[in-house]
């Protein structure tokens, strides 16, 4: 089986060149296999992270997007459980029918296909730093928002025994995480310094989702909020 990538250049988007990636997969009889499919949900932070990443990269992959209605419980139906038993989005179905779950894994897949401009780092040291801080934002900031949401939102009332005490635990843990993150970021315009990275995207979608949980960072976290506002001003966010 062979694989070819055919980048097609389109009109500029917000002053940037846009590339459509059309990965063609061939079987032994040189027949083109089906295109990729993305299972997503616009309201889900991790799915939003992937969509913002694709915009920042100025990539329009040749994929079919399937919107999964999380509010109606579509993720728990047998059809979607066969795709991802965890009931999560996003999921990328590749041309050969295999599935890639988790937003960061899908992002790393696209980074391999289209490495420049890199949003995960240009050298081993840079990649290690970006991934470490991006994982911290995801686990300790977005993760604590998940704890709060599961114990606060009516959407999860049937799945979890909700507790005000757990909400307060989540908020306390989040404050501690933000204190550490504020020190990690420093005074640069973006999370990892002068260049935008996947860490900025994860931070952006997390803060973007914070208002519904009354979990917006305190104004004292100036470094965090500066990076958020700087990314918010990016042309792709216009």
Tab-separated table of C-alpha atoms in Angstrom:
chain	number	residue	atom	x	y	z
A	1	UNK	CA	0.000	0.000	0.000
A	2	UNK	CA	1.300	3.449	-0.877
A	3	UNK	CA	0.478	6.939	0.295
A	4	UNK	CA	0.777	10.299	-1.422
A	5	UNK	CA	-0.002	13.782	-0.135
A	6	UNK	CA	-1.301	16.312	-2.613
A	7	UNK	CA	-1.250	19.839	-1.137
A	8	UNK	CA	-3.546	22.180	-3.060
A	9	UNK	CA	-3.018	25.906	-2.510
A	10	UNK	CA	-6.154	28.021	-2.193
A	11	UNK	CA	-6.861	31.723	-1.783
A	12	UNK	CA	-5.288	33.376	1.291
A	13	UNK	CA	-7.265	33.230	4.556
A	14	UNK	CA	-6.903	36.382	6.670
A	15	UNK	CA	-3.725	37.212	4.795
A	16	UNK	CA	-2.260	33.704	5.090
A	17	UNK	CA	-1.813	31.026	2.478
A	18	UNK	CA	-4.211	28.144	2.981
A	19	UNK	CA	-3.220	24.599	2.138
A	20	UNK	CA	-5.668	21.785	1.659
A	21	UNK	CA	-4.151	18.437	2.465
A	22	UNK	CA	-5.500	15.599	0.413
A	23	UNK	CA	-3.801	12.405	1.588
A	24	UNK	CA	-4.531	9.689	-0.966
A	25	UNK	CA	-4.186	6.053	0.096
A	26	UNK	CA	-3.879	3.351	-2.539
A	27	UNK	CA	-4.420	-0.365	-2.176
A	28	UNK	CA	-2.439	-2.972	-4.127
A	29	UNK	CA	-4.692	-2.464	-7.137
A	30	UNK	CA	-3.980	1.296	-7.090
A	31	UNK	CA	-7.512	2.168	-6.075
A	32	UNK	CA	-7.992	5.359	-4.066
A	33	UNK	CA	-9.336	4.625	-0.584
A	34	UNK	CA	-11.999	6.680	1.193
A	35	UNK	CA	-11.200	10.082	2.701
A	36	UNK	CA	-10.817	10.755	6.410
A	37	UNK	CA	-13.717	11.491	8.757
A	38	UNK	CA	-13.661	13.670	11.892
A	39	UNK	CA	-16.177	13.122	14.685
A	40	UNK	CA	-16.413	16.409	16.546
A	41	UNK	CA	-18.635	18.735	18.595
A	42	UNK	CA	-18.280	22.505	18.431
A	43	UNK	CA	-19.139	22.962	22.124
A	44	UNK	CA	-16.568	20.448	23.428
A	45	UNK	CA	-13.243	22.052	24.491
A	46	UNK	CA	-11.015	19.254	23.177
A	47	UNK	CA	-12.772	19.171	19.836
A	48	UNK	CA	-12.547	22.964	19.699
A	49	UNK	CA	-8.819	22.705	20.419
A	50	UNK	CA	-8.348	20.592	17.293
A	51	UNK	CA	-10.437	22.929	15.129
A	52	UNK	CA	-8.511	26.010	16.357
A	53	UNK	CA	-5.239	24.155	15.710
A	54	UNK	CA	-6.222	23.459	12.094
A	55	UNK	CA	-7.109	27.133	11.594
A	56	UNK	CA	-3.831	28.303	13.138
A	57	UNK	CA	-1.897	25.945	10.851
A	58	UNK	CA	-3.904	27.287	7.889
A	59	UNK	CA	-4.737	23.718	6.934
A	60	UNK	CA	-8.013	22.552	5.467
A	61	UNK	CA	-7.749	18.759	5.540
A	62	UNK	CA	-9.839	16.828	3.055
A	63	UNK	CA	-12.072	15.229	5.659
A	64	UNK	CA	-15.755	14.776	6.303
A	65	UNK	CA	-16.836	16.310	9.629
A	66	UNK	CA	-19.554	14.584	11.641
A	67	UNK	CA	-21.095	16.676	14.452
A	68	UNK	CA	-21.823	14.537	17.521
A	69	UNK	CA	-24.698	15.971	19.562
A	70	UNK	CA	-23.346	15.599	23.095
A	71	UNK	CA	-26.302	17.405	24.679
A	72	UNK	CA	-28.734	14.791	23.377
A	73	UNK	CA	-26.466	11.928	24.484
A	74	UNK	CA	-25.479	10.797	20.994
A	75	UNK	CA	-22.081	9.748	22.362
A	76	UNK	CA	-23.759	6.991	24.388
A	77	UNK	CA	-25.654	5.489	21.488
A	78	UNK	CA	-24.423	2.119	20.109
A	79	UNK	CA	-23.400	3.703	16.799
A	80	UNK	CA	-20.933	6.088	18.446
A	81	UNK	CA	-19.897	3.658	21.177
A	82	UNK	CA	-18.627	1.408	18.368
A	83	UNK	CA	-16.389	4.301	17.290
A	84	UNK	CA	-15.231	5.376	20.760
A	85	UNK	CA	-16.459	3.377	23.780
A	86	UNK	CA	-15.370	6.280	26.026
A	87	UNK	CA	-17.962	8.490	24.348
A	88	UNK	CA	-15.485	11.302	23.744
A	89	UNK	CA	-14.744	13.669	20.879
A	90	UNK	CA	-12.782	14.266	18.752
A	91	UNK	CA	-12.098	11.044	16.886
A	92	UNK	CA	-10.331	10.961	13.521
A	93	UNK	CA	-11.153	8.047	11.236
A	94	UNK	CA	-8.280	7.546	8.820
A	95	UNK	CA	-8.568	6.525	5.195
A	96	UNK	CA	-8.016	2.865	6.054
A	97	UNK	CA	-10.788	2.874	8.665
A	98	UNK	CA	-8.504	2.945	11.707
A	99	UNK	CA	-9.321	5.431	14.465
A	100	UNK	CA	-7.241	8.042	16.286
A	101	UNK	CA	-8.704	9.295	19.576
A	102	UNK	CA	-7.636	12.186	21.818
A	103	UNK	CA	-7.130	15.709	20.480
A	104	UNK	CA	-3.376	15.828	21.101
A	105	UNK	CA	-2.797	12.520	19.289
A	106	UNK	CA	-4.742	13.815	16.281
A	107	UNK	CA	-2.764	17.068	16.362
A	108	UNK	CA	0.519	15.143	16.443
A	109	UNK	CA	-0.713	13.097	13.465
A	110	UNK	CA	-1.306	16.292	11.459
A	111	UNK	CA	2.060	17.687	12.601
A	112	UNK	CA	3.710	14.658	10.989
A	113	UNK	CA	1.833	15.229	7.730
A	114	UNK	CA	2.389	18.989	7.644
A	115	UNK	CA	5.284	19.894	9.988
A	116	UNK	CA	5.660	23.607	9.149
A	117	UNK	CA	4.973	25.934	10.759
A	118	UNK	CA	5.428	23.723	13.786
A	119	UNK	CA	3.109	24.245	16.734
A	120	UNK	CA	4.758	21.510	18.800
A	121	UNK	CA	8.388	22.676	18.618
A	122	UNK	CA	11.276	22.680	16.136
A	123	UNK	CA	13.845	20.729	18.176
A	124	UNK	CA	13.763	18.054	20.900
A	125	UNK	CA	14.269	20.588	23.702
A	126	UNK	CA	11.506	22.867	22.424
A	127	UNK	CA	9.116	19.966	21.866
A	128	UNK	CA	9.724	18.685	25.396
A	129	UNK	CA	9.072	22.104	26.941
A	130	UNK	CA	5.912	22.739	24.923
A	131	UNK	CA	4.465	19.300	25.590
A	132	UNK	CA	5.207	19.494	29.327
A	133	UNK	CA	3.414	22.804	29.802
A	134	UNK	CA	0.579	21.894	27.414
A	135	UNK	CA	-0.025	18.691	29.388
A	136	UNK	CA	-0.005	20.677	32.636
A	137	UNK	CA	-2.625	23.089	31.281
A	138	UNK	CA	-4.725	20.188	30.060
A	139	UNK	CA	-4.521	18.048	33.199
A	140	UNK	CA	-4.491	20.693	35.928
A	141	UNK	CA	-6.490	23.588	34.456
A	142	UNK	CA	-8.878	21.986	31.992
A	143	UNK	CA	-8.956	18.857	34.157
A	144	UNK	CA	-10.152	20.727	37.234
A	145	UNK	CA	-12.792	22.411	35.095
A	146	UNK	CA	-13.999	18.908	34.276
A	147	UNK	CA	-14.284	18.139	37.989
A	148	UNK	CA	-16.328	21.314	38.503
A	149	UNK	CA	-18.533	20.674	35.452
A	150	UNK	CA	-19.342	17.088	36.420
A	151	UNK	CA	-20.547	18.265	39.817
A	152	UNK	CA	-22.286	21.448	38.714
A	153	UNK	CA	-23.933	21.095	35.307
A	154	UNK	CA	-27.380	19.460	34.917
A	155	UNK	CA	-25.989	17.681	31.845
A	156	UNK	CA	-24.037	15.320	34.130
A	157	UNK	CA	-26.610	14.927	36.932
A	158	UNK	CA	-27.755	11.485	35.772
A	159	UNK	CA	-24.207	10.175	35.391
A	160	UNK	CA	-22.594	11.396	38.608
A	161	UNK	CA	-23.532	11.974	42.223
A	162	UNK	CA	-22.947	15.705	42.295
A	163	UNK	CA	-21.411	17.329	45.358
A	164	UNK	CA	-20.869	20.994	46.307
A	165	UNK	CA	-17.850	19.872	48.327
A	166	UNK	CA	-16.246	18.399	45.204
A	167	UNK	CA	-16.929	21.653	43.338
A	168	UNK	CA	-15.026	23.562	46.021
A	169	UNK	CA	-12.230	20.994	45.880
A	170	UNK	CA	-12.014	21.532	42.114
A	171	UNK	CA	-11.891	25.302	42.491
A	172	UNK	CA	-9.178	25.110	45.173
A	173	UNK	CA	-7.100	22.749	43.064
A	174	UNK	CA	-7.563	25.013	40.058
A	175	UNK	CA	-6.342	28.069	41.983
A	176	UNK	CA	-3.227	26.145	42.973
A	177	UNK	CA	-2.674	25.060	39.367
A	178	UNK	CA	-2.999	28.642	38.126
A	179	UNK	CA	-0.446	29.849	40.675
A	180	UNK	CA	2.098	27.355	39.287
A	181	UNK	CA	1.155	28.065	35.663
A	182	UNK	CA	1.574	31.813	36.172
A	183	UNK	CA	5.199	31.208	37.221
A	184	UNK	CA	5.880	28.733	34.407
A	185	UNK	CA	4.720	31.129	31.685
A	186	UNK	CA	6.837	34.139	32.586
A	187	UNK	CA	6.741	37.464	30.723
A	188	UNK	CA	6.684	36.390	27.073
A	189	UNK	CA	3.810	37.146	24.698
A	190	UNK	CA	2.882	33.475	24.456
A	191	UNK	CA	2.947	30.490	26.798
A	192	UNK	CA	6.348	29.223	25.653
A	193	UNK	CA	7.927	32.542	24.716
A	194	UNK	CA	7.886	34.393	21.422
A	195	UNK	CA	6.133	31.785	19.262
A	196	UNK	CA	2.610	30.425	19.275
A	197	UNK	CA	2.361	26.750	20.195
A	198	UNK	CA	-0.230	24.111	20.945
A	199	UNK	CA	0.089	25.187	24.603
A	200	UNK	CA	-1.496	28.550	23.675
A	201	UNK	CA	-4.380	26.799	21.949
A	202	UNK	CA	-5.057	24.570	24.953
A	203	UNK	CA	-4.921	27.583	27.267
A	204	UNK	CA	-7.216	29.577	24.982
A	205	UNK	CA	-9.995	26.976	24.703
A	206	UNK	CA	-9.816	26.280	28.445
A	207	UNK	CA	-10.276	29.934	29.437
A	208	UNK	CA	-12.859	30.354	26.684
A	209	UNK	CA	-14.942	27.642	28.391
A	210	UNK	CA	-14.426	28.970	31.919
A	211	UNK	CA	-17.260	31.492	32.070
A	212	UNK	CA	-20.021	28.873	32.055
A	213	UNK	CA	-18.505	27.397	35.228
A	214	UNK	CA	-17.697	30.703	36.902
A	215	UNK	CA	-14.060	29.614	36.727
A	216	UNK	CA	-12.479	32.535	34.856
A	217	UNK	CA	-8.929	33.216	36.143
A	218	UNK	CA	-8.474	35.972	38.689
A	219	UNK	CA	-7.065	39.209	37.154
A	220	UNK	CA	-3.944	38.737	39.282
A	221	UNK	CA	-2.842	36.003	36.871
A	222	UNK	CA	-1.462	38.564	34.449
A	223	UNK	CA	0.854	36.243	32.526
A	224	UNK	CA	-1.912	33.730	31.869
A	225	UNK	CA	-4.434	36.344	30.781
A	226	UNK	CA	-1.862	38.170	28.609
A	227	UNK	CA	-1.215	34.982	26.654
A	228	UNK	CA	-4.951	34.380	26.339
A	229	UNK	CA	-5.595	37.899	25.006
A	230	UNK	CA	-2.628	37.727	22.623
A	231	UNK	CA	-3.860	34.491	21.096
A	232	UNK	CA	-7.402	35.863	20.948
A	233	UNK	CA	-6.062	38.631	18.672
A	234	UNK	CA	-4.574	36.161	16.170
A	235	UNK	CA	-5.936	36.628	12.621
A	236	UNK	CA	-7.435	33.133	12.618
A	237	UNK	CA	-9.608	34.072	15.604
A	238	UNK	CA	-11.151	37.022	13.776
